[in-house]
Amino acid sequence: MQSYDAKEAAKANTASPVAAAPITEPAPGKGPQGQKWSRLVFWGKILVTLLTLGLLYNSVFAAPDTAAAWRQLLATSLGGAGRGPVLAALALVPVNWGLEAWKWYRLARHLEPVTFGRSFRAVLVGLTLGFATPNRVGDYAGRIIELKSRRVSALGAVFLGRYCQLVVTVLAGLAGLLYFVLRFYLNGYPAAEAGVVASGLLLGGVVLVPLYRSRLLLAALGVWRPLRRFRPALAIMPTYPTRALHAVLAISGLRYGVFCLQFLLLLTAYGVTAPLGPGLAAVAGTFLFKSLVPSLNALADVGVRELSATHLFGLLAQPALPVLSASLSLWVVNIALPSAAGLLLVPGLRVLRSPRTER
């Protein structure tokens, strides 16, 4: 059942007809201003396309280490025993982003009527726009521009979805890191072990507070003046019922499971033979490190993930090169390829348009 309030939306549209009206590009040829705007939009499309393709090329082919890992990927997975696991990981890519689209659908329908198709399109557009932006903030823009109204509240909805994913990542990552800390660093120190476990449980409880007690988060934002500007956007969070939060958190857990399965399949393809339990702990710890370290763009995530993965799997006596290759492959199949596909869905971008139609 949709929680969208038709009366509230009608009131918002009446109060602000300009904001509610769909944004359209001025038609070319309708006066000097229209022609100028069309030229700016055209070159903006070209810039977005070249920037994204350039970053993809630089990530996969330009850097010597990355290029070597990529060649190793092709030689090992497409021509040997690793082909099956790699194909299985590729087959899970639509499942991964389909779950993300389902999550955004559950969040966005609280604001206005949406379809799953629009939600899927918004996710892919956001993935493309977020490819080269700090901490992937372009993901917010990609989802918001697909909505017709209440775009300020949509900021809070996107934040809520990302925070649910972070909660799952933190909870699973804490469990994974506790395994390594207790086994490799504090083994034989029972008092220290108890303190670390208690700290982990406390931290896990703390990350749940902004999700289920979001009014406390809004109150905290009001205390510090620089953060007050975020309150209008996040004011939508307390309006989500607990049942909806449970559903979004469950979808986030399913998506996290798909990520883990993909990573394990790629590790298997490259010959990593860590036991299942410790291997899952290493994967969870890797994802936690990647999520907690701020990144300049999607490319920076690669370095963070590879560094943490090689360290944690190194504690399990696994060689660095297979882990490095699997980590890079995970980024390619889940981020790089969908980002390139999302170029076709950027609003107004017509990569496959014929020259005659473009005129």
C-alpha angles and dihedrals in degrees: 000000000000118000092203111130108218093192092052092049092048090050091049092049092049093048093049111025092164094056092045095051115098116255112242132180115247110253114252116253096029099118132310094290092053092049092048092050091049091053092050092049092048094052090043089057091049091049093050091048096048093044094051094044090046092053091048091051093046091050098048108029114013103061110074096221093046092046091051091050090049093051089049089052093055095044095047105036104035097041106032146037091301093069095091097053092045092051089048090052090050091050089057093057094086089046091052096051092036088061090049089051090049090052092051090046090056090049099041097049087065085068104038140338109289137167128227090244092058090047092052091049091049091052094051093045090049091049091054095045091046093051095090102024128098110271086352093281087160085076088074092054093047092057098039096053089059091062123084100209145006092043094161089057088047088066089062091046092054090047090050092053093049091046092053088054090049091051091056091045093050095047094048093040093052090054090049095048091046088060092056095041094050095043103039107023112025102029107141096021104098096175092052091045091054091049093051093048091049091048091050092051091047092050091048090054092047094056090055094056098077089048100053098022100040092153087070088054091052090049091051091051089055092058096063113055098213090058097049092088089069094059097084091056096043093045087090092067099079090052092068111095120236091248091059091049090052090052095048091047091050092050089050089053091051091050091049089053090053090052091051093047091050092051092048091049092051091046089053090049090057095046102257106158104188115145114263098249098047090039091056089048090053092048091049092048091049093053091047093054091047092051097046098047111080113234133203092222142332091289092062090058088068094062094045093049095045094049094049093041095052091048097049095042088045087063086058090054094252120146117251101230098063091045091048092050093048091049092051091046091053090055093047097051097040104035114013100046096043089046090055091047090049090062088078090058101047104124110264093006113125106180093165096045116127119240091247092054092046090058 
